[in-house]
């Protein structure tokens, strides 16, 4: 079985889990390592701001991730002046004099091995790992650090089975958070999507630069069309995870939620990179011209890219589910599919896209209050 450390989102999940469990020295080490990367490479410089959100505290840098601080990184160079290819984490030479600020991959790995993962923080760590995902530019500094082979080896020693069990223990009926232009009629939506994506690829072939390093961006996700109904069926303390485990975060502080009635539906389950590759191989759609610039920046690969042809998938399946394991091990990687490759991009963990019309109940109104989602109670 694939270990979570094999995927960039899985590595970030494991790191966030250890930090949430009190591994402050690990957090400080990675924070200092990020500074060394920024200082070492002028093309990848960061402006770091510390925003005070609750209790007063002295404004200092190089602090562990404390609850009253929010760290914001803003690239201060333009896309044109910034290096567009993924860069390996620097390796420090053995003869460099030791110092308090000299953080090495081996040192971070030792701190990972010294920490103890607590499954009770699994949901929080998943939310953090999801929020840090991006498929339209290079990995952020933390993801770069966690991709170092020495650090990956340390993360691979963590027993991830109880962590995944903690994520999946509260499964209930699926809930859909309404958004986009969902109105039903899945068949029409899929036919329209196929025509639109085919036209977009043809236009990209004509108009976009041949240089894969060019400053160009287009469609970067590999999901079915967002006008379909989608749901997440895991609950954390009664809160639909479609409100919490969302890439780019929830778009607003209020949401409408439907309960999705599921019976004997045929749902294709993506619980591994291999399951995603199989789906792409059986129902291939070449989208190279549309995604090549974005996915090159993410993966460093230049070649033919495919995604599932969702119109054709719908002929055999009612929905497609990406489980938490599938998301954490597969998302954000170049996954070989014969002579081609694909990227699982734009999905949320535990998310099902419904390729047919579904029965629903509700709606319920939810609101975000003091960083927690709660249902809006009807007035008596």
Short mmCIF file of the C-alpha atoms (twelve columns), coordinates in Angstrom:
data_MODEL
# 
_entry.id   MODEL 
# 
loop_
_atom_site.group_PDB 
_atom_site.id 
_atom_site.type_symbol 
_atom_site.label_atom_id 
_atom_site.label_alt_id 
_atom_site.label_comp_id 
_atom_site.label_asym_id 
_atom_site.label_seq_id 
_atom_site.Cartn_x 
_atom_site.Cartn_y 
_atom_site.Cartn_z 
_atom_site.pdbx_PDB_model_num 
ATOM 1   C CA . UNK A 1   0.000   0.000  0.000   1 
ATOM 2   C CA . UNK A 2   1.245   3.467  -0.898  1 
ATOM 3   C CA . UNK A 3   2.554   5.510  2.028   1 
ATOM 4   C CA . UNK A 4   1.390   9.086  2.489   1 
ATOM 5   C CA . UNK A 5   4.972   10.333 2.193   1 
ATOM 6   C CA . UNK A 6   4.948   9.489  -1.524  1 
ATOM 7   C CA . UNK A 7   2.667   12.431 -2.336  1 
ATOM 8   C CA . UNK A 8   3.401   16.146 -1.763  1 
ATOM 9   C CA . UNK A 9   0.044   16.669 -0.045  1 
ATOM 10  C CA . UNK A 10  0.632   13.588 2.096   1 
ATOM 11  C CA . UNK A 11  4.032   14.889 3.190   1 
ATOM 12  C CA . UNK A 12  2.512   18.245 4.067   1 
ATOM 13  C CA . UNK A 13  -0.241  16.469 6.018   1 
ATOM 14  C CA . UNK A 14  2.302   14.510 8.072   1 
ATOM 15  C CA . UNK A 15  4.340   17.640 8.773   1 
ATOM 16  C CA . UNK A 16  1.276   19.674 9.810   1 
ATOM 17  C CA . UNK A 17  0.186   16.781 12.035  1 
ATOM 18  C CA . UNK A 18  3.492   16.789 13.916  1 
ATOM 19  C CA . UNK A 19  3.443   20.580 14.296  1 
ATOM 20  C CA . UNK A 20  -0.149  20.521 15.563  1 
ATOM 21  C CA . UNK A 21  0.925   17.926 18.127  1 
ATOM 22  C CA . UNK A 22  3.480   20.306 19.659  1 
ATOM 23  C CA . UNK A 23  6.642   19.780 17.582  1 
ATOM 24  C CA . UNK A 24  7.656   23.433 17.943  1 
ATOM 25  C CA . UNK A 25  11.349  22.765 17.325  1 
ATOM 26  C CA . UNK A 26  10.464  21.103 14.008  1 
ATOM 27  C CA . UNK A 27  8.315   24.078 13.028  1 
ATOM 28  C CA . UNK A 28  11.141  26.484 13.906  1 
ATOM 29  C CA . UNK A 29  13.649  24.425 11.941  1 
ATOM 30  C CA . UNK A 30  11.520  24.382 8.787   1 
ATOM 31  C CA . UNK A 31  10.819  28.101 9.193   1 
ATOM 32  C CA . UNK A 32  14.549  28.812 9.411   1 
ATOM 33  C CA . UNK A 33  15.186  26.493 6.457   1 
ATOM 34  C CA . UNK A 34  12.706  28.535 4.403   1 
ATOM 35  C CA . UNK A 35  14.710  31.642 5.207   1 
ATOM 36  C CA . UNK A 36  17.891  29.935 4.043   1 
ATOM 37  C CA . UNK A 37  16.235  28.992 0.743   1 
ATOM 38  C CA . UNK A 38  14.974  32.531 0.208   1 
ATOM 39  C CA . UNK A 39  18.376  33.989 1.107   1 
ATOM 40  C CA . UNK A 40  20.251  31.482 -1.067  1 
ATOM 41  C CA . UNK A 41  18.239  32.043 -4.246  1 
ATOM 42  C CA . UNK A 42  17.612  35.620 -5.329  1 
ATOM 43  C CA . UNK A 43  15.013  34.517 -7.865  1 
ATOM 44  C CA . UNK A 44  12.838  33.087 -5.117  1 
ATOM 45  C CA . UNK A 45  12.731  35.819 -2.498  1 
ATOM 46  C CA . UNK A 46  9.912   36.354 -0.038  1 
ATOM 47  C CA . UNK A 47  8.572   39.315 1.867   1 
ATOM 48  C CA . UNK A 48  7.500   37.886 5.229   1 
ATOM 49  C CA . UNK A 49  4.909   39.656 7.328   1 
ATOM 50  C CA . UNK A 50  3.751   38.691 10.810  1 
ATOM 51  C CA . UNK A 51  0.161   39.669 11.535  1 
ATOM 52  C CA . UNK A 52  -1.073  39.824 15.112  1 
ATOM 53  C CA . UNK A 53  -4.613  38.425 15.277  1 
ATOM 54  C CA . UNK A 54  -5.348  37.904 18.956  1 
ATOM 55  C CA . UNK A 55  -3.133  38.262 22.006  1 
ATOM 56  C CA . UNK A 56  -0.430  40.966 21.907  1 
ATOM 57  C CA . UNK A 57  3.042   39.581 21.306  1 
ATOM 58  C CA . UNK A 58  6.416   41.010 20.357  1 
ATOM 59  C CA . UNK A 59  6.949   41.268 16.610  1 
ATOM 60  C CA . UNK A 60  9.768   38.841 15.937  1 
ATOM 61  C CA . UNK A 61  10.761  36.585 13.108  1 
ATOM 62  C CA . UNK A 62  11.872  32.959 13.222  1 
ATOM 63  C CA . UNK A 63  9.174   31.963 15.682  1 
ATOM 64  C CA . UNK A 64  7.406   28.608 15.758  1 
ATOM 65  C CA . UNK A 65  3.832   28.493 14.521  1 
ATOM 66  C CA . UNK A 66  2.077   29.965 17.565  1 
ATOM 67  C CA . UNK A 67  -1.714  30.321 17.676  1 
ATOM 68  C CA . UNK A 68  -1.677  34.132 17.767  1 
ATOM 69  C CA . UNK A 69  0.493   34.586 14.711  1 
ATOM 70  C CA . UNK A 70  -0.337  34.241 11.043  1 
ATOM 71  C CA . UNK A 71  2.576   34.116 8.636   1 
ATOM 72  C CA . UNK A 72  2.011   35.439 5.145   1 
ATOM 73  C CA . UNK A 73  4.487   35.010 2.314   1 
ATOM 74  C CA . UNK A 74  4.240   37.307 -0.672  1 
ATOM 75  C CA . UNK A 75  6.462   36.938 -3.707  1 
ATOM 76  C CA . UNK A 76  7.999   40.382 -4.294  1 
ATOM 77  C CA . UNK A 77  9.227   39.606 -7.801  1 
ATOM 78  C CA . UNK A 78  7.015   39.420 -10.846 1 
ATOM 79  C CA . UNK A 79  6.174   36.193 -12.662 1 
ATOM 80  C CA . UNK A 80  8.491   37.292 -15.466 1 
ATOM 81  C CA . UNK A 81  11.521  37.727 -13.237 1 
ATOM 82  C CA . UNK A 82  10.932  34.623 -11.122 1 
ATOM 83  C CA . UNK A 83  12.448  31.261 -11.970 1 
ATOM 84  C CA . UNK A 84  9.757   29.080 -13.524 1 
ATOM 85  C CA . UNK A 85  11.272  25.628 -12.979 1 
ATOM 86  C CA . UNK A 86  11.016  23.610 -9.751  1 
ATOM 87  C CA . UNK A 87  14.262  23.794 -7.789  1 
ATOM 88  C CA . UNK A 88  15.769  21.157 -5.533  1 
ATOM 89  C CA . UNK A 89  16.203  21.946 -1.852  1 
ATOM 90  C CA . UNK A 90  19.780  23.116 -1.220  1 
ATOM 91  C CA . UNK A 91  22.182  20.602 0.326   1 
ATOM 92  C CA . UNK A 92  24.681  22.060 2.763   1 
ATOM 93  C CA . UNK A 93  28.315  20.922 2.639   1 
ATOM 94  C CA . UNK A 94  29.760  19.058 5.626   1 
ATOM 95  C CA . UNK A 95  32.654  21.475 6.048   1 
ATOM 96  C CA . UNK A 96  30.375  24.480 6.615   1 
ATOM 97  C CA . UNK A 97  30.927  25.740 10.190  1 
ATOM 98  C CA . UNK A 98  27.977  24.879 12.460  1 
ATOM 99  C CA . UNK A 99  25.691  27.668 13.596  1 
ATOM 100 C CA . UNK A 100 22.292  28.218 15.159  1 
ATOM 101 C CA . UNK A 101 20.778  29.229 11.822  1 
ATOM 102 C CA . UNK A 102 22.300  26.397 9.789   1 
ATOM 103 C CA . UNK A 103 19.423  23.971 9.327   1 
ATOM 104 C CA . UNK A 104 20.097  20.837 7.310   1 
ATOM 105 C CA . UNK A 105 17.841  18.205 5.810   1 
ATOM 106 C CA . UNK A 106 19.304  15.658 8.202   1 
ATOM 107 C CA . UNK A 107 18.511  17.932 11.135  1 
ATOM 108 C CA . UNK A 108 14.884  18.284 10.041  1 
ATOM 109 C CA . UNK A 109 14.684  14.502 9.568   1 
ATOM 110 C CA . UNK A 110 15.966  13.941 13.118  1 
ATOM 111 C CA . UNK A 111 13.302  16.276 14.498  1 
ATOM 112 C CA . UNK A 112 10.617  14.395 12.554  1 
ATOM 113 C CA . UNK A 113 11.774  11.093 14.047  1 
ATOM 114 C CA . UNK A 114 11.765  12.622 17.528  1 
ATOM 115 C CA . UNK A 115 8.125   13.794 17.227  1 
ATOM 116 C CA . UNK A 116 5.068   11.657 17.934  1 
ATOM 117 C CA . UNK A 117 2.021   11.950 15.637  1 
ATOM 118 C CA . UNK A 118 -1.315  12.362 17.403  1 
ATOM 119 C CA . UNK A 119 -4.303  11.116 15.337  1 
ATOM 120 C CA . UNK A 120 -6.584  13.556 17.174  1 
ATOM 121 C CA . UNK A 121 -5.015  16.356 15.094  1 
ATOM 122 C CA . UNK A 122 -5.572  14.565 11.782  1 
ATOM 123 C CA . UNK A 123 -8.527  16.673 10.653  1 
ATOM 124 C CA . UNK A 124 -6.702  19.931 11.374  1 
ATOM 125 C CA . UNK A 125 -3.590  18.715 9.554   1 
ATOM 126 C CA . UNK A 126 -5.663  17.701 6.538   1 
ATOM 127 C CA . UNK A 127 -7.255  21.140 6.345   1 
ATOM 128 C CA . UNK A 128 -3.803  22.779 6.442   1 
ATOM 129 C CA . UNK A 129 -2.376  20.447 3.789   1 
ATOM 130 C CA . UNK A 130 -5.326  21.082 1.494   1 
ATOM 131 C CA . UNK A 131 -5.119  24.856 1.927   1 
ATOM 132 C CA . UNK A 132 -1.457  24.854 0.833   1 
ATOM 133 C CA . UNK A 133 -2.091  22.967 -2.446  1 
ATOM 134 C CA . UNK A 134 -1.436  24.723 -5.756  1 
ATOM 135 C CA . UNK A 135 -1.152  23.464 -9.309  1 
ATOM 136 C CA . UNK A 136 -0.473  26.641 -11.278 1 
ATOM 137 C CA . UNK A 137 2.999   27.507 -9.961  1 
ATOM 138 C CA . UNK A 138 5.987   25.975 -8.220  1 
ATOM 139 C CA . UNK A 139 5.621   24.272 -4.814  1 
ATOM 140 C CA . UNK A 140 5.982   26.613 -1.870  1 
ATOM 141 C CA . UNK A 141 9.099   26.599 0.304   1 
ATOM 142 C CA . UNK A 142 7.703   24.142 2.867   1 
ATOM 143 C CA . UNK A 143 6.711   21.639 0.190   1 
ATOM 144 C CA . UNK A 144 10.168  21.982 -1.383  1 
ATOM 145 C CA . UNK A 145 11.839  21.223 1.927   1 
ATOM 146 C CA . UNK A 146 9.582   18.234 2.571   1 
ATOM 147 C CA . UNK A 147 10.477  16.804 -0.858  1 
ATOM 148 C CA . UNK A 148 14.135  16.341 0.107   1 
ATOM 149 C CA . UNK A 149 14.829  12.563 -0.018  1 
ATOM 150 C CA . UNK A 150 16.362  12.572 3.466   1 
ATOM 151 C CA . UNK A 151 13.214  14.161 4.903   1 
ATOM 152 C CA . UNK A 152 10.918  11.934 2.841   1 
ATOM 153 C CA . UNK A 153 12.639  8.891  4.332   1 
ATOM 154 C CA . UNK A 154 11.937  10.165 7.846   1 
ATOM 155 C CA . UNK A 155 8.279   10.862 7.054   1 
ATOM 156 C CA . UNK A 156 7.960   7.369  5.559   1 
ATOM 157 C CA . UNK A 157 8.743   5.860  8.964   1 
ATOM 158 C CA . UNK A 158 5.516   7.269  10.435  1 
ATOM 159 C CA . UNK A 159 2.739   4.697  10.712  1 
ATOM 160 C CA . UNK A 160 0.005   6.345  8.642   1 
ATOM 161 C CA . UNK A 161 -2.698  3.716  9.179   1 
ATOM 162 C CA . UNK A 162 -4.172  5.165  12.416  1 
ATOM 163 C CA . UNK A 163 -4.024  8.645  10.874  1 
ATOM 164 C CA . UNK A 164 -6.138  7.604  7.892   1 
ATOM 165 C CA . UNK A 165 -8.525  5.780  10.190  1 
ATOM 166 C CA . UNK A 166 -8.938  8.994  12.181  1 
ATOM 167 C CA . UNK A 167 -9.806  10.874 8.993   1 
ATOM 168 C CA . UNK A 168 -12.400 8.351  7.872   1 
ATOM 169 C CA . UNK A 169 -14.061 7.382  11.144  1 
ATOM 170 C CA . UNK A 170 -16.941 9.887  10.948  1 
ATOM 171 C CA . UNK A 171 -18.420 8.942  7.581   1 
ATOM 172 C CA . UNK A 172 -22.102 9.767  7.181   1 
ATOM 173 C CA . UNK A 173 -24.406 10.545 4.294   1 
ATOM 174 C CA . UNK A 174 -22.816 12.885 1.738   1 
ATOM 175 C CA . UNK A 175 -23.378 16.629 1.888   1 
ATOM 176 C CA . UNK A 176 -23.059 19.000 -1.064  1 
ATOM 177 C CA . UNK A 177 -21.978 22.599 -0.560  1 
ATOM 178 C CA . UNK A 178 -23.695 24.526 -3.320  1 
ATOM 179 C CA . UNK A 179 -21.595 26.704 -5.555  1 
ATOM 180 C CA . UNK A 180 -21.018 27.617 -9.167  1 
ATOM 181 C CA . UNK A 181 -23.876 27.167 -11.625 1 
ATOM 182 C CA . UNK A 182 -25.293 23.816 -10.511 1 
ATOM 183 C CA . UNK A 183 -28.855 23.428 -11.750 1 
ATOM 184 C CA . UNK A 184 -29.044 19.713 -12.540 1 
ATOM 185 C CA . UNK A 185 -29.145 18.116 -16.018 1 
ATOM 186 C CA . UNK A 186 -25.748 16.415 -15.702 1 
ATOM 187 C CA . UNK A 187 -25.843 14.993 -19.228 1 
ATOM 188 C CA . UNK A 188 -26.062 18.424 -20.837 1 
ATOM 189 C CA . UNK A 189 -23.355 19.780 -18.537 1 
ATOM 190 C CA . UNK A 190 -20.948 17.019 -19.572 1 
ATOM 191 C CA . UNK A 191 -21.602 17.442 -23.298 1 
ATOM 192 C CA . UNK A 192 -21.074 21.203 -22.984 1 
ATOM 193 C CA . UNK A 193 -17.891 20.674 -20.981 1 
ATOM 194 C CA . UNK A 194 -16.407 18.347 -23.595 1 
ATOM 195 C CA . UNK A 195 -17.106 20.843 -26.380 1 
ATOM 196 C CA . UNK A 196 -15.607 23.688 -24.341 1 
ATOM 197 C CA . UNK A 197 -12.440 21.852 -23.296 1 
ATOM 198 C CA . UNK A 198 -11.877 20.563 -26.841 1 
ATOM 199 C CA . UNK A 199 -12.165 24.104 -28.181 1 
ATOM 200 C CA . UNK A 200 -9.858  25.420 -25.449 1 
ATOM 201 C CA . UNK A 201 -7.156  22.866 -26.270 1 
ATOM 202 C CA . UNK A 202 -7.347  23.653 -29.981 1 
ATOM 203 C CA . UNK A 203 -7.119  27.379 -29.252 1 
ATOM 204 C CA . UNK A 204 -4.148  26.824 -26.934 1 
ATOM 205 C CA . UNK A 205 -2.335  24.866 -29.660 1 
ATOM 206 C CA . UNK A 206 -2.675  27.834 -32.004 1 
ATOM 207 C CA . UNK A 207 -2.024  30.727 -29.642 1 
ATOM 208 C CA . UNK A 208 0.242   29.697 -26.776 1 
ATOM 209 C CA . UNK A 209 4.043   29.792 -26.872 1 
ATOM 210 C CA . UNK A 210 5.929   26.586 -27.590 1 
ATOM 211 C CA . UNK A 211 8.394   27.269 -24.762 1 
ATOM 212 C CA . UNK A 212 7.069   25.366 -21.760 1 
ATOM 213 C CA . UNK A 213 8.856   27.853 -19.478 1 
ATOM 214 C CA . UNK A 214 6.852   30.771 -20.868 1 
ATOM 215 C CA . UNK A 215 4.856   32.893 -18.437 1 
ATOM 216 C CA . UNK A 216 1.470   31.485 -19.379 1 
ATOM 217 C CA . UNK A 217 -1.381  29.927 -17.449 1 
ATOM 218 C CA . UNK A 218 -4.623  28.234 -18.375 1 
ATOM 219 C CA . UNK A 219 -6.898  25.506 -17.056 1 
ATOM 220 C CA . UNK A 220 -4.953  23.567 -14.450 1 
ATOM 221 C CA . UNK A 221 -7.567  21.331 -12.783 1 
ATOM 222 C CA . UNK A 222 -8.444  17.764 -13.754 1 
ATOM 223 C CA . UNK A 223 -11.882 17.578 -12.163 1 
ATOM 224 C CA . UNK A 224 -15.219 17.079 -13.854 1 
ATOM 225 C CA . UNK A 225 -17.027 20.362 -14.627 1 
ATOM 226 C CA . UNK A 226 -17.851 22.409 -11.542 1 
ATOM 227 C CA . UNK A 227 -21.445 22.805 -12.737 1 
ATOM 228 C CA . UNK A 228 -22.020 19.219 -11.601 1 
ATOM 229 C CA . UNK A 229 -23.147 18.426 -8.070  1 
ATOM 230 C CA . UNK A 230 -20.254 17.443 -5.811  1 
ATOM 231 C CA . UNK A 231 -20.292 16.248 -2.237  1 
ATOM 232 C CA . UNK A 232 -18.031 15.284 0.635   1 
ATOM 233 C CA . UNK A 233 -19.354 12.631 2.975   1 
ATOM 234 C CA . UNK A 234 -17.023 12.902 5.943   1 
ATOM 235 C CA . UNK A 235 -18.133 14.826 8.981   1 
ATOM 236 C CA . UNK A 236 -16.011 16.363 11.733  1 
ATOM 237 C CA . UNK A 237 -18.018 17.288 14.839  1 
ATOM 238 C CA . UNK A 238 -21.109 17.517 12.667  1 
ATOM 239 C CA . UNK A 239 -19.577 20.000 10.210  1 
ATOM 240 C CA . UNK A 240 -19.662 19.006 6.501   1 
ATOM 241 C CA . UNK A 241 -16.037 18.801 5.391   1 
ATOM 242 C CA . UNK A 242 -17.066 20.446 2.145   1 
ATOM 243 C CA . UNK A 243 -16.813 23.605 4.254   1 
ATOM 244 C CA . UNK A 244 -13.369 22.913 5.717   1 
ATOM 245 C CA . UNK A 245 -11.262 20.611 3.516   1 
ATOM 246 C CA . UNK A 246 -11.371 22.883 0.477   1 
ATOM 247 C CA . UNK A 247 -8.470  23.900 -1.749  1 
ATOM 248 C CA . UNK A 248 -8.148  27.710 -1.714  1 
ATOM 249 C CA . UNK A 249 -10.514 27.785 1.269   1 
ATOM 250 C CA . UNK A 250 -14.243 28.545 1.409   1 
ATOM 251 C CA . UNK A 251 -15.182 31.477 -0.838  1 
ATOM 252 C CA . UNK A 252 -17.342 33.207 1.739   1 
ATOM 253 C CA . UNK A 253 -18.535 33.039 5.333   1 
ATOM 254 C CA . UNK A 254 -21.985 31.632 4.543   1 
ATOM 255 C CA . UNK A 255 -22.924 28.514 2.600   1 
ATOM 256 C CA . UNK A 256 -25.922 26.486 1.491   1 
ATOM 257 C CA . UNK A 257 -25.682 22.739 2.085   1 
ATOM 258 C CA . UNK A 258 -27.749 19.894 0.635   1 
ATOM 259 C CA . UNK A 259 -27.957 16.284 1.771   1 
ATOM 260 C CA . UNK A 260 -27.376 13.936 -1.180  1 
ATOM 261 C CA . UNK A 261 -29.496 10.788 -1.269  1 
ATOM 262 C CA . UNK A 262 -27.328 7.853  -2.367  1 
ATOM 263 C CA . UNK A 263 -28.709 4.370  -3.058  1 
ATOM 264 C CA . UNK A 264 -27.114 1.738  -5.283  1 
ATOM 265 C CA . UNK A 265 -24.932 4.120  -7.256  1 
ATOM 266 C CA . UNK A 266 -21.877 2.941  -9.176  1 
ATOM 267 C CA . UNK A 267 -19.072 5.144  -7.856  1 
ATOM 268 C CA . UNK A 268 -15.505 4.856  -9.114  1 
ATOM 269 C CA . UNK A 269 -13.159 5.157  -6.126  1 
ATOM 270 C CA . UNK A 270 -9.770  6.827  -6.495  1 
ATOM 271 C CA . UNK A 271 -7.912  5.623  -3.413  1 
ATOM 272 C CA . UNK A 272 -4.431  5.579  -4.967  1 
ATOM 273 C CA . UNK A 273 -2.357  7.041  -7.768  1 
ATOM 274 C CA . UNK A 274 -2.831  3.771  -9.654  1 
ATOM 275 C CA . UNK A 275 -6.621  4.123  -9.554  1 
ATOM 276 C CA . UNK A 276 -6.410  7.617  -11.047 1 
ATOM 277 C CA . UNK A 277 -4.016  6.465  -13.778 1 
ATOM 278 C CA . UNK A 278 -6.361  3.593  -14.640 1 
ATOM 279 C CA . UNK A 279 -9.268  6.015  -15.050 1 
ATOM 280 C CA . UNK A 280 -7.192  8.251  -17.328 1 
ATOM 281 C CA . UNK A 281 -6.011  5.267  -19.371 1 
ATOM 282 C CA . UNK A 282 -9.485  3.835  -20.002 1 
ATOM 283 C CA . UNK A 283 -11.083 7.228  -20.780 1 
ATOM 284 C CA . UNK A 284 -8.190  9.389  -22.061 1 
ATOM 285 C CA . UNK A 285 -8.544  13.013 -23.127 1 
ATOM 286 C CA . UNK A 286 -5.436  14.844 -24.344 1 
ATOM 287 C CA . UNK A 287 -5.284  18.340 -22.798 1 
ATOM 288 C CA . UNK A 288 -1.560  18.972 -23.245 1 
ATOM 289 C CA . UNK A 289 -1.738  22.388 -24.880 1 
ATOM 290 C CA . UNK A 290 -4.063  23.723 -22.174 1 
ATOM 291 C CA . UNK A 291 -2.211  22.529 -19.056 1 
ATOM 292 C CA . UNK A 292 1.439   22.125 -20.100 1 
ATOM 293 C CA . UNK A 293 2.786   25.456 -18.802 1 
ATOM 294 C CA . UNK A 294 1.101   25.163 -15.401 1 
ATOM 295 C CA . UNK A 295 1.847   21.491 -14.826 1 
ATOM 296 C CA . UNK A 296 5.453   21.938 -15.911 1 
ATOM 297 C CA . UNK A 297 5.940   24.513 -13.168 1 
ATOM 298 C CA . UNK A 298 4.356   22.124 -10.659 1 
ATOM 299 C CA . UNK A 299 6.091   18.881 -11.659 1 
ATOM 300 C CA . UNK A 300 9.069   19.777 -13.879 1 
ATOM 301 C CA . UNK A 301 7.762   17.404 -16.568 1 
ATOM 302 C CA . UNK A 302 7.287   18.386 -20.215 1 
ATOM 303 C CA . UNK A 303 5.299   15.926 -22.315 1 
ATOM 304 C CA . UNK A 304 1.801   14.774 -23.201 1 
ATOM 305 C CA . UNK A 305 -0.828  15.256 -20.486 1 
ATOM 306 C CA . UNK A 306 -4.164  13.461 -20.243 1 
ATOM 307 C CA . UNK A 307 -7.188  13.628 -17.949 1 
ATOM 308 C CA . UNK A 308 -10.334 11.482 -17.884 1 
ATOM 309 C CA . UNK A 309 -12.939 12.287 -20.520 1 
ATOM 310 C CA . UNK A 310 -15.755 12.808 -18.051 1 
ATOM 311 C CA . UNK A 311 -18.485 12.550 -20.689 1 
ATOM 312 C CA . UNK A 312 -17.306 9.018  -21.441 1 
ATOM 313 C CA . UNK A 313 -16.752 8.127  -17.774 1 
ATOM 314 C CA . UNK A 314 -20.423 8.977  -17.132 1 
ATOM 315 C CA . UNK A 315 -21.495 6.176  -19.471 1 
ATOM 316 C CA . UNK A 316 -20.185 3.598  -16.986 1 
ATOM 317 C CA . UNK A 317 -20.145 5.374  -13.618 1 
ATOM 318 C CA . UNK A 318 -22.578 7.508  -11.619 1 
ATOM 319 C CA . UNK A 319 -19.852 9.340  -9.736  1 
ATOM 320 C CA . UNK A 320 -16.137 9.511  -8.986  1 
ATOM 321 C CA . UNK A 321 -14.820 9.673  -5.416  1 
ATOM 322 C CA . UNK A 322 -11.293 10.697 -4.407  1 
ATOM 323 C CA . UNK A 323 -10.704 9.342  -0.899  1 
ATOM 324 C CA . UNK A 324 -8.434  11.066 1.631   1 
ATOM 325 C CA . UNK A 325 -5.739  8.446  0.929   1 
ATOM 326 C CA . UNK A 326 -6.144  8.910  -2.809  1 
ATOM 327 C CA . UNK A 327 -5.861  12.669 -2.467  1 
ATOM 328 C CA . UNK A 328 -2.874  12.675 -0.112  1 
ATOM 329 C CA . UNK A 329 -0.854  10.157 -2.126  1 
ATOM 330 C CA . UNK A 330 -1.714  11.283 -5.676  1 
ATOM 331 C CA . UNK A 331 -2.534  15.008 -5.799  1 
ATOM 332 C CA . UNK A 332 0.074   17.347 -7.271  1 
ATOM 333 C CA . UNK A 333 2.324   14.646 -8.799  1 
ATOM 334 C CA . UNK A 334 3.138   13.749 -12.388 1 
ATOM 335 C CA . UNK A 335 1.571   10.285 -12.588 1 
ATOM 336 C CA . UNK A 336 2.858   8.201  -15.539 1 
ATOM 337 C CA . UNK A 337 0.105   6.709  -17.709 1 
ATOM 338 C CA . UNK A 338 1.861   4.762  -20.443 1 
ATOM 339 C CA . UNK A 339 3.610   7.272  -22.701 1 
ATOM 340 C CA . UNK A 340 1.566   10.077 -21.165 1 
ATOM 341 C CA . UNK A 341 1.065   11.439 -17.649 1 
ATOM 342 C CA . UNK A 342 -1.654  13.091 -15.578 1 
ATOM 343 C CA . UNK A 343 -2.031  15.229 -12.479 1 
ATOM 344 C CA . UNK A 344 -4.791  14.878 -9.889  1 
ATOM 345 C CA . UNK A 345 -5.486  18.591 -9.495  1 
ATOM 346 C CA . UNK A 346 -8.318  20.663 -8.077  1 
ATOM 347 C CA . UNK A 347 -9.971  17.866 -6.075  1 
ATOM 348 C CA . UNK A 348 -10.714 17.968 -2.362  1 
ATOM 349 C CA . UNK A 349 -10.190 14.917 -0.111  1 
ATOM 350 C CA . UNK A 350 -13.255 12.731 0.249   1 
ATOM 351 C CA . UNK A 351 -14.983 14.551 -2.614  1 
ATOM 352 C CA . UNK A 352 -17.417 12.892 -5.038  1 
ATOM 353 C CA . UNK A 353 -18.363 14.471 -8.355  1 
ATOM 354 C CA . UNK A 354 -21.769 13.164 -9.450  1 
ATOM 355 C CA . UNK A 355 -21.943 12.447 -13.166 1 
ATOM 356 C CA . UNK A 356 -25.718 12.038 -13.092 1 
ATOM 357 C CA . UNK A 357 -28.562 13.910 -11.443 1 
ATOM 358 C CA . UNK A 358 -29.088 13.070 -7.749  1 
ATOM 359 C CA . UNK A 359 -31.926 13.257 -5.266  1 
ATOM 360 C CA . UNK A 360 -31.245 15.857 -2.583  1 
ATOM 361 C CA . UNK A 361 -32.797 17.125 0.640   1 
ATOM 362 C CA . UNK A 362 -32.510 20.473 2.350   1 
ATOM 363 C CA . UNK A 363 -31.204 23.044 1.933   1 
ATOM 364 C CA . UNK A 364 -29.473 24.033 5.181   1 
ATOM 365 C CA . UNK A 365 -27.789 27.361 5.760   1 
ATOM 366 C CA . UNK A 366 -24.380 27.450 7.488   1 
ATOM 367 C CA . UNK A 367 -22.216 30.355 8.617   1 
ATOM 368 C CA . UNK A 368 -18.604 30.831 9.670   1 
ATOM 369 C CA . UNK A 369 -18.419 32.312 13.153  1 
ATOM 370 C CA . UNK A 370 -15.167 32.689 15.122  1 
ATOM 371 C CA . UNK A 371 -13.332 30.333 12.728  1 
ATOM 372 C CA . UNK A 372 -15.921 27.610 13.111  1 
ATOM 373 C CA . UNK A 373 -18.802 26.605 10.860  1 
ATOM 374 C CA . UNK A 374 -22.230 26.237 12.470  1 
ATOM 375 C CA . UNK A 375 -25.783 25.801 11.154  1 
ATOM 376 C CA . UNK A 376 -28.014 28.843 11.035  1 
ATOM 377 C CA . UNK A 377 -30.907 28.087 13.360  1 
ATOM 378 C CA . UNK A 378 -34.394 28.887 12.142  1 
ATOM 379 C CA . UNK A 379 -36.108 31.668 14.022  1 
ATOM 380 C CA . UNK A 380 -39.100 30.504 16.124  1 
# 
